[in-house]
Amino acid sequence: ITTPGEVQAGQSFTVQIKAIDMNGQTVTTYTGTKTLTFSGPSNGPNGDSPTYPVSVTFVDGVAQPEPSITLVAMETATLTATDGTLSGTSVPFTVDVGEAAKLTVVTAPQQINANEVSGPITVCEQDQYGNAVIGVSDRIITMAGTSSGSQFSISADGPWDSYQATLAAGSNCLSVYYKDSYAGSRMI
């Protein structure tokens, strides 16, 4: 199996698959539509699975057209294809993070009283699969709550306002503090 040296999570790419003998020669009698089992790459942090072809057609021992695969976890991966007792594995290759797609609050829910300051609330930038996106430039993040009394700060001591925070270049998470002048259940 020959893969690109580097791919991006969520972007499909093609792989070259050849049936070879123990001497490295292409086995031209390996032909027809084959149901291969693919393994190796991980699921994304959000649980999404890689996408592999259902079947692959071989002509004279070579997959044609080259099968398309989409991986979802940022990692160094190897790809193995198996057909019964036959298998082959690629050399390690890099799966880079996808494009920034969402901000996720990764801190567990907290219970606080009106006008009480929360513990730190961590917000992280991720691709659509939950991989951490490390920005190359500062990004302004606007925090908002479902209450008109929502207030945010980067310090537990304030100042308190309807908050914008800077997610610094080279980072994918920031921490803020929350307080609300009204009692009740809130979403931020």
JSON list of N, CA and C in Angstrom, two decimals, residues 106-163:
[
{"chain": "A", "resi": 106, "resn": "VAL", "atom": "N", "xyz": [-14.99, 22.47, 27.03]},
{"chain": "A", "resi": 106, "resn": "VAL", "atom": "CA", "xyz": [-14.53, 21.15, 27.47]},
{"chain": "A", "resi": 106, "resn": "VAL", "atom": "C", "xyz": [-14.60, 20.97, 28.99]},
{"chain": "A", "resi": 107, "resn": "THR", "atom": "N", "xyz": [-14.96, 22.02, 29.70]},
{"chain": "A", "resi": 107, "resn": "THR", "atom": "CA", "xyz": [-15.10, 21.96, 31.15]},
{"chain": "A", "resi": 107, "resn": "THR", "atom": "C", "xyz": [-16.46, 21.34, 31.50]},
{"chain": "A", "resi": 108, "resn": "ALA", "atom": "N", "xyz": [-16.48, 20.51, 32.51]},
{"chain": "A", "resi": 108, "resn": "ALA", "atom": "CA", "xyz": [-17.74, 19.91, 32.97]},
{"chain": "A", "resi": 108, "resn": "ALA", "atom": "C", "xyz": [-18.68, 21.02, 33.47]},
{"chain": "A", "resi": 109, "resn": "PRO", "atom": "N", "xyz": [-19.99, 20.79, 33.38]},
{"chain": "A", "resi": 109, "resn": "PRO", "atom": "CA", "xyz": [-20.94, 21.79, 33.89]},
{"chain": "A", "resi": 109, "resn": "PRO", "atom": "C", "xyz": [-20.66, 22.13, 35.36]},
{"chain": "A", "resi": 110, "resn": "GLN", "atom": "N", "xyz": [-20.93, 23.37, 35.70]},
{"chain": "A", "resi": 110, "resn": "GLN", "atom": "CA", "xyz": [-20.70, 23.84, 37.07]},
{"chain": "A", "resi": 110, "resn": "GLN", "atom": "C", "xyz": [-22.01, 24.39, 37.63]},
{"chain": "A", "resi": 111, "resn": "GLN", "atom": "N", "xyz": [-22.17, 24.26, 38.93]},
{"chain": "A", "resi": 111, "resn": "GLN", "atom": "CA", "xyz": [-23.33, 24.85, 39.60]},
{"chain": "A", "resi": 111, "resn": "GLN", "atom": "C", "xyz": [-22.84, 26.00, 40.46]},
{"chain": "A", "resi": 112, "resn": "ILE", "atom": "N", "xyz": [-23.36, 27.20, 40.16]},
{"chain": "A", "resi": 112, "resn": "ILE", "atom": "CA", "xyz": [-22.99, 28.39, 40.93]},
{"chain": "A", "resi": 112, "resn": "ILE", "atom": "C", "xyz": [-24.26, 29.16, 41.27]},
{"chain": "A", "resi": 113, "resn": "ASN", "atom": "N", "xyz": [-24.18, 29.97, 42.28]},
{"chain": "A", "resi": 113, "resn": "ASN", "atom": "CA", "xyz": [-25.30, 30.82, 42.69]},
{"chain": "A", "resi": 113, "resn": "ASN", "atom": "C", "xyz": [-25.21, 32.17, 41.98]},
{"chain": "A", "resi": 114, "resn": "ALA", "atom": "N", "xyz": [-26.30, 32.92, 42.00]},
{"chain": "A", "resi": 114, "resn": "ALA", "atom": "CA", "xyz": [-26.31, 34.26, 41.40]},
{"chain": "A", "resi": 114, "resn": "ALA", "atom": "C", "xyz": [-25.17, 35.08, 41.98]},
{"chain": "A", "resi": 115, "resn": "ASN", "atom": "N", "xyz": [-24.48, 35.81, 41.11]},
{"chain": "A", "resi": 115, "resn": "ASN", "atom": "CA", "xyz": [-23.35, 36.68, 41.45]},
{"chain": "A", "resi": 115, "resn": "ASN", "atom": "C", "xyz": [-22.13, 35.96, 41.99]},
{"chain": "A", "resi": 116, "resn": "GLU", "atom": "N", "xyz": [-22.11, 34.63, 41.91]},
{"chain": "A", "resi": 116, "resn": "GLU", "atom": "CA", "xyz": [-20.96, 33.84, 42.31]},
{"chain": "A", "resi": 116, "resn": "GLU", "atom": "C", "xyz": [-20.10, 33.58, 41.06]},
{"chain": "A", "resi": 117, "resn": "VAL", "atom": "N", "xyz": [-18.79, 33.54, 41.24]},
{"chain": "A", "resi": 117, "resn": "VAL", "atom": "CA", "xyz": [-17.87, 33.34, 40.12]},
{"chain": "A", "resi": 117, "resn": "VAL", "atom": "C", "xyz": [-17.65, 31.83, 39.91]},
{"chain": "A", "resi": 118, "resn": "SER", "atom": "N", "xyz": [-17.72, 31.43, 38.66]},
{"chain": "A", "resi": 118, "resn": "SER", "atom": "CA", "xyz": [-17.46, 30.02, 38.32]},
{"chain": "A", "resi": 118, "resn": "SER", "atom": "C", "xyz": [-15.99, 29.70, 38.48]},
{"chain": "A", "resi": 119, "resn": "GLY", "atom": "N", "xyz": [-15.67, 28.43, 38.40]},
{"chain": "A", "resi": 119, "resn": "GLY", "atom": "CA", "xyz": [-14.29, 28.02, 38.22]},
{"chain": "A", "resi": 119, "resn": "GLY", "atom": "C", "xyz": [-13.92, 28.30, 36.77]},
{"chain": "A", "resi": 120, "resn": "PRO", "atom": "N", "xyz": [-12.67, 28.06, 36.40]},
{"chain": "A", "resi": 120, "resn": "PRO", "atom": "CA", "xyz": [-12.28, 28.30, 35.02]},
{"chain": "A", "resi": 120, "resn": "PRO", "atom": "C", "xyz": [-13.11, 27.45, 34.05]},
{"chain": "A", "resi": 121, "resn": "ILE", "atom": "N", "xyz": [-13.52, 28.06, 32.95]},
{"chain": "A", "resi": 121, "resn": "ILE", "atom": "CA", "xyz": [-14.26, 27.38, 31.90]},
{"chain": "A", "resi": 121, "resn": "ILE", "atom": "C", "xyz": [-13.34, 27.38, 30.67]},
{"chain": "A", "resi": 122, "resn": "THR", "atom": "N", "xyz": [-12.98, 26.19, 30.20]},
{"chain": "A", "resi": 122, "resn": "THR", "atom": "CA", "xyz": [-12.05, 26.06, 29.09]},
{"chain": "A", "resi": 122, "resn": "THR", "atom": "C", "xyz": [-12.81, 25.87, 27.79]},
{"chain": "A", "resi": 123, "resn": "VAL", "atom": "N", "xyz": [-12.47, 26.70, 26.81]},
{"chain": "A", "resi": 123, "resn": "VAL", "atom": "CA", "xyz": [-13.07, 26.66, 25.48]},
{"chain": "A", "resi": 123, "resn": "VAL", "atom": "C", "xyz": [-11.95, 26.34, 24.50]},
{"chain": "A", "resi": 124, "resn": "CYS", "atom": "N", "xyz": [-12.18, 25.33, 23.63]},
{"chain": "A", "resi": 124, "resn": "CYS", "atom": "CA", "xyz": [-11.14, 24.90, 22.69]},
{"chain": "A", "resi": 124, "resn": "CYS", "atom": "C", "xyz": [-11.65, 24.95, 21.25]},
{"chain": "A", "resi": 125, "resn": "GLU", "atom": "N", "xyz": [-10.74, 25.30, 20.35]},
{"chain": "A", "resi": 125, "resn": "GLU", "atom": "CA", "xyz": [-11.04, 25.32, 18.92]},
{"chain": "A", "resi": 125, "resn": "GLU", "atom": "C", "xyz": [-10.71, 23.95, 18.34]},
{"chain": "A", "resi": 126, "resn": "GLN", "atom": "N", "xyz": [-11.65, 23.39, 17.55]},
{"chain": "A", "resi": 126, "resn": "GLN", "atom": "CA", "xyz": [-11.49, 22.05, 17.01]},
{"chain": "A", "resi": 126, "resn": "GLN", "atom": "C", "xyz": [-11.93, 21.99, 15.55]},
{"chain": "A", "resi": 127, "resn": "ASP", "atom": "N", "xyz": [-11.46, 20.93, 14.86]},
{"chain": "A", "resi": 127, "resn": "ASP", "atom": "CA", "xyz": [-11.99, 20.66, 13.53]},
{"chain": "A", "resi": 127, "resn": "ASP", "atom": "C", "xyz": [-13.30, 19.89, 13.70]},
{"chain": "A", "resi": 128, "resn": "GLN", "atom": "N", "xyz": [-13.96, 19.52, 12.62]},
{"chain": "A", "resi": 128, "resn": "GLN", "atom": "CA", "xyz": [-15.27, 18.88, 12.72]},
{"chain": "A", "resi": 128, "resn": "GLN", "atom": "C", "xyz": [-15.22, 17.52, 13.40]},
{"chain": "A", "resi": 129, "resn": "TYR", "atom": "N", "xyz": [-14.03, 16.93, 13.54]},
{"chain": "A", "resi": 129, "resn": "TYR", "atom": "CA", "xyz": [-13.90, 15.62, 14.17]},
{"chain": "A", "resi": 129, "resn": "TYR", "atom": "C", "xyz": [-13.45, 15.69, 15.62]},
{"chain": "A", "resi": 130, "resn": "GLY", "atom": "N", "xyz": [-13.23, 16.90, 16.13]},
{"chain": "A", "resi": 130, "resn": "GLY", "atom": "CA", "xyz": [-12.81, 17.08, 17.52]},
{"chain": "A", "resi": 130, "resn": "GLY", "atom": "C", "xyz": [-11.31, 17.15, 17.71]},
{"chain": "A", "resi": 131, "resn": "ASN", "atom": "N", "xyz": [-10.54, 17.17, 16.62]},
{"chain": "A", "resi": 131, "resn": "ASN", "atom": "CA", "xyz": [-9.09, 17.34, 16.73]},
{"chain": "A", "resi": 131, "resn": "ASN", "atom": "C", "xyz": [-8.78, 18.79, 17.10]},
{"chain": "A", "resi": 132, "resn": "ALA", "atom": "N", "xyz": [-7.76, 18.98, 17.94]},
{"chain": "A", "resi": 132, "resn": "ALA", "atom": "CA", "xyz": [-7.37, 20.32, 18.37]},
{"chain": "A", "resi": 132, "resn": "ALA", "atom": "C", "xyz": [-6.78, 21.10, 17.21]},
{"chain": "A", "resi": 133, "resn": "VAL", "atom": "N", "xyz": [-7.29, 22.30, 16.98]},
{"chain": "A", "resi": 133, "resn": "VAL", "atom": "CA", "xyz": [-6.78, 23.20, 15.94]},
{"chain": "A", "resi": 133, "resn": "VAL", "atom": "C", "xyz": [-5.88, 24.23, 16.61]},
{"chain": "A", "resi": 134, "resn": "ILE", "atom": "N", "xyz": [-4.63, 24.25, 16.23]},
{"chain": "A", "resi": 134, "resn": "ILE", "atom": "CA", "xyz": [-3.67, 25.22, 16.77]},
{"chain": "A", "resi": 134, "resn": "ILE", "atom": "C", "xyz": [-3.57, 26.35, 15.75]},
{"chain": "A", "resi": 135, "resn": "GLY", "atom": "N", "xyz": [-4.02, 27.53, 16.14]},
{"chain": "A", "resi": 135, "resn": "GLY", "atom": "CA", "xyz": [-4.04, 28.66, 15.22]},
{"chain": "A", "resi": 135, "resn": "GLY", "atom": "C", "xyz": [-2.67, 29.26, 15.00]},
{"chain": "A", "resi": 136, "resn": "VAL", "atom": "N", "xyz": [-2.46, 29.81, 13.82]},
{"chain": "A", "resi": 136, "resn": "VAL", "atom": "CA", "xyz": [-1.20, 30.47, 13.50]},
{"chain": "A", "resi": 136, "resn": "VAL", "atom": "C", "xyz": [-1.27, 31.97, 13.75]},
{"chain": "A", "resi": 137, "resn": "SER", "atom": "N", "xyz": [-2.47, 32.46, 14.07]},
{"chain": "A", "resi": 137, "resn": "SER", "atom": "CA", "xyz": [-2.62, 33.88, 14.41]},
{"chain": "A", "resi": 137, "resn": "SER", "atom": "C", "xyz": [-3.65, 34.00, 15.53]},
{"chain": "A", "resi": 138, "resn": "ASP", "atom": "N", "xyz": [-3.66, 35.15, 16.19]},
{"chain": "A", "resi": 138, "resn": "ASP", "atom": "CA", "xyz": [-4.64, 35.39, 17.25]},
{"chain": "A", "resi": 138, "resn": "ASP", "atom": "C", "xyz": [-6.05, 35.38, 16.67]},
{"chain": "A", "resi": 139, "resn": "ARG", "atom": "N", "xyz": [-7.00, 34.85, 17.43]},
{"chain": "A", "resi": 139, "resn": "ARG", "atom": "CA", "xyz": [-8.41, 34.84, 17.03]},
{"chain": "A", "resi": 139, "resn": "ARG", "atom": "C", "xyz": [-9.23, 35.45, 18.16]},
{"chain": "A", "resi": 140, "resn": "ILE", "atom": "N", "xyz": [-10.19, 36.29, 17.82]},
{"chain": "A", "resi": 140, "resn": "ILE", "atom": "CA", "xyz": [-11.09, 36.89, 18.81]},
{"chain": "A", "resi": 140, "resn": "ILE", "atom": "C", "xyz": [-12.28, 35.95, 18.98]},
{"chain": "A", "resi": 141, "resn": "ILE", "atom": "N", "xyz": [-12.54, 35.55, 20.23]},
{"chain": "A", "resi": 141, "resn": "ILE", "atom": "CA", "xyz": [-13.65, 34.66, 20.57]},
{"chain": "A", "resi": 141, "resn": "ILE", "atom": "C", "xyz": [-14.66, 35.48, 21.37]},
{"chain": "A", "resi": 142, "resn": "THR", "atom": "N", "xyz": [-15.89, 35.51, 20.93]},
{"chain": "A", "resi": 142, "resn": "THR", "atom": "CA", "xyz": [-16.95, 36.22, 21.65]},
{"chain": "A", "resi": 142, "resn": "THR", "atom": "C", "xyz": [-17.73, 35.23, 22.49]},
{"chain": "A", "resi": 143, "resn": "MET", "atom": "N", "xyz": [-17.76, 35.47, 23.78]},
{"chain": "A", "resi": 143, "resn": "MET", "atom": "CA", "xyz": [-18.48, 34.61, 24.72]},
{"chain": "A", "resi": 143, "resn": "MET", "atom": "C", "xyz": [-19.88, 35.20, 24.94]},
{"chain": "A", "resi": 144, "resn": "ALA", "atom": "N", "xyz": [-20.87, 34.32, 25.06]},
{"chain": "A", "resi": 144, "resn": "ALA", "atom": "CA", "xyz": [-22.25, 34.76, 25.30]},
{"chain": "A", "resi": 144, "resn": "ALA", "atom": "C", "xyz": [-22.96, 33.70, 26.14]},
{"chain": "A", "resi": 145, "resn": "GLY", "atom": "N", "xyz": [-23.94, 34.14, 26.91]},
{"chain": "A", "resi": 145, "resn": "GLY", "atom": "CA", "xyz": [-24.75, 33.24, 27.72]},
{"chain": "A", "resi": 145, "resn": "GLY", "atom": "C", "xyz": [-26.23, 33.42, 27.39]},
{"chain": "A", "resi": 146, "resn": "THR", "atom": "N", "xyz": [-27.04, 32.50, 27.87]},
{"chain": "A", "resi": 146, "resn": "THR", "atom": "CA", "xyz": [-28.48, 32.56, 27.58]},
{"chain": "A", "resi": 146, "resn": "THR", "atom": "C", "xyz": [-29.23, 33.47, 28.54]},
{"chain": "A", "resi": 147, "resn": "SER", "atom": "N", "xyz": [-28.54, 34.12, 29.43]},
{"chain": "A", "resi": 147, "resn": "SER", "atom": "CA", "xyz": [-29.15, 35.05, 30.38]},
{"chain": "A", "resi": 147, "resn": "SER", "atom": "C", "xyz": [-28.71, 36.47, 30.08]},
{"chain": "A", "resi": 148, "resn": "SER", "atom": "N", "xyz": [-29.61, 37.41, 30.30]},
{"chain": "A", "resi": 148, "resn": "SER", "atom": "CA", "xyz": [-29.22, 38.82, 30.12]},
{"chain": "A", "resi": 148, "resn": "SER", "atom": "C", "xyz": [-28.25, 39.27, 31.20]},
{"chain": "A", "resi": 149, "resn": "GLY", "atom": "N", "xyz": [-28.10, 38.45, 32.25]},
{"chain": "A", "resi": 149, "resn": "GLY", "atom": "CA", "xyz": [-27.15, 38.77, 33.32]},
{"chain": "A", "resi": 149, "resn": "GLY", "atom": "C", "xyz": [-25.80, 38.11, 33.17]},
{"chain": "A", "resi": 150, "resn": "SER", "atom": "N", "xyz": [-25.55, 37.45, 32.02]},
{"chain": "A", "resi": 150, "resn": "SER", "atom": "CA", "xyz": [-24.28, 36.76, 31.79]},
{"chain": "A", "resi": 150, "resn": "SER", "atom": "C", "xyz": [-23.12, 37.74, 31.72]},
{"chain": "A", "resi": 151, "resn": "GLN", "atom": "N", "xyz": [-22.04, 37.41, 32.42]},
{"chain": "A", "resi": 151, "resn": "GLN", "atom": "CA", "xyz": [-20.83, 38.21, 32.39]},
{"chain": "A", "resi": 151, "resn": "GLN", "atom": "C", "xyz": [-19.62, 37.29, 32.34]},
{"chain": "A", "resi": 152, "resn": "PHE", "atom": "N", "xyz": [-18.57, 37.72, 31.64]},
{"chain": "A", "resi": 152, "resn": "PHE", "atom": "CA", "xyz": [-17.37, 36.91, 31.47]},
{"chain": "A", "resi": 152, "resn": "PHE", "atom": "C", "xyz": [-16.13, 37.73, 31.79]},
{"chain": "A", "resi": 153, "resn": "SER", "atom": "N", "xyz": [-15.07, 37.03, 32.17]},
{"chain": "A", "resi": 153, "resn": "SER", "atom": "CA", "xyz": [-13.78, 37.66, 32.41]},
{"chain": "A", "resi": 153, "resn": "SER", "atom": "C", "xyz": [-12.69, 36.62, 32.22]},
{"chain": "A", "resi": 154, "resn": "ILE", "atom": "N", "xyz": [-11.47, 37.08, 31.93]},
{"chain": "A", "resi": 154, "resn": "ILE", "atom": "CA", "xyz": [-10.34, 36.15, 31.87]},
{"chain": "A", "resi": 154, "resn": "ILE", "atom": "C", "xyz": [-9.72, 35.95, 33.25]},
{"chain": "A", "resi": 155, "resn": "SER", "atom": "N", "xyz": [-10.22, 36.68, 34.24]},
{"chain": "A", "resi": 155, "resn": "SER", "atom": "CA", "xyz": [-9.74, 36.57, 35.62]},
{"chain": "A", "resi": 155, "resn": "SER", "atom": "C", "xyz": [-10.93, 36.37, 36.55]},
{"chain": "A", "resi": 156, "resn": "ALA", "atom": "N", "xyz": [-10.76, 35.56, 37.59]},
{"chain": "A", "resi": 156, "resn": "ALA", "atom": "CA", "xyz": [-11.82, 35.36, 38.56]},
{"chain": "A", "resi": 156, "resn": "ALA", "atom": "C", "xyz": [-12.15, 36.65, 39.31]},
{"chain": "A", "resi": 157, "resn": "ASP", "atom": "N", "xyz": [-11.25, 37.63, 39.24]},
{"chain": "A", "resi": 157, "resn": "ASP", "atom": "CA", "xyz": [-11.45, 38.91, 39.93]},
{"chain": "A", "resi": 157, "resn": "ASP", "atom": "C", "xyz": [-12.02, 40.00, 39.02]},
{"chain": "A", "resi": 158, "resn": "GLY", "atom": "N", "xyz": [-12.34, 39.65, 37.73]},
{"chain": "A", "resi": 158, "resn": "GLY", "atom": "CA", "xyz": [-12.89, 40.63, 36.81]},
{"chain": "A", "resi": 158, "resn": "GLY", "atom": "C", "xyz": [-11.79, 41.31, 36.02]},
{"chain": "A", "resi": 159, "resn": "PRO", "atom": "N", "xyz": [-12.10, 42.34, 35.27]},
{"chain": "A", "resi": 159, "resn": "PRO", "atom": "CA", "xyz": [-13.38, 43.01, 35.13]},
{"chain": "A", "resi": 159, "resn": "PRO", "atom": "C", "xyz": [-14.40, 42.14, 34.39]},
{"chain": "A", "resi": 160, "resn": "TRP", "atom": "N", "xyz": [-15.69, 42.43, 34.64]},
{"chain": "A", "resi": 160, "resn": "TRP", "atom": "CA", "xyz": [-16.79, 41.64, 34.10]},
{"chain": "A", "resi": 160, "resn": "TRP", "atom": "C", "xyz": [-17.50, 42.41, 33.00]},
{"chain": "A", "resi": 161, "resn": "ASP", "atom": "N", "xyz": [-17.79, 41.74, 31.89]},
{"chain": "A", "resi": 161, "resn": "ASP", "atom": "CA", "xyz": [-18.51, 42.37, 30.79]},
{"chain": "A", "resi": 161, "resn": "ASP", "atom": "C", "xyz": [-19.08, 41.30, 29.87]},
{"chain": "A", "resi": 162, "resn": "SER", "atom": "N", "xyz": [-19.72, 41.72, 28.78]},
{"chain": "A", "resi": 162, "resn": "SER", "atom": "CA", "xyz": [-20.10, 40.77, 27.74]},
{"chain": "A", "resi": 162, "resn": "SER", "atom": "C", "xyz": [-18.84, 40.56, 26.94]},
{"chain": "A", "resi": 163, "resn": "TYR", "atom": "N", "xyz": [-18.28, 39.43, 26.97]},
{"chain": "A", "resi": 163, "resn": "TYR", "atom": "CA", "xyz": [-16.87, 39.22, 26.84]},
{"chain": "A", "resi": 163, "resn": "TYR", "atom": "C", "xyz": [-16.37, 38.81, 25.46]}
]
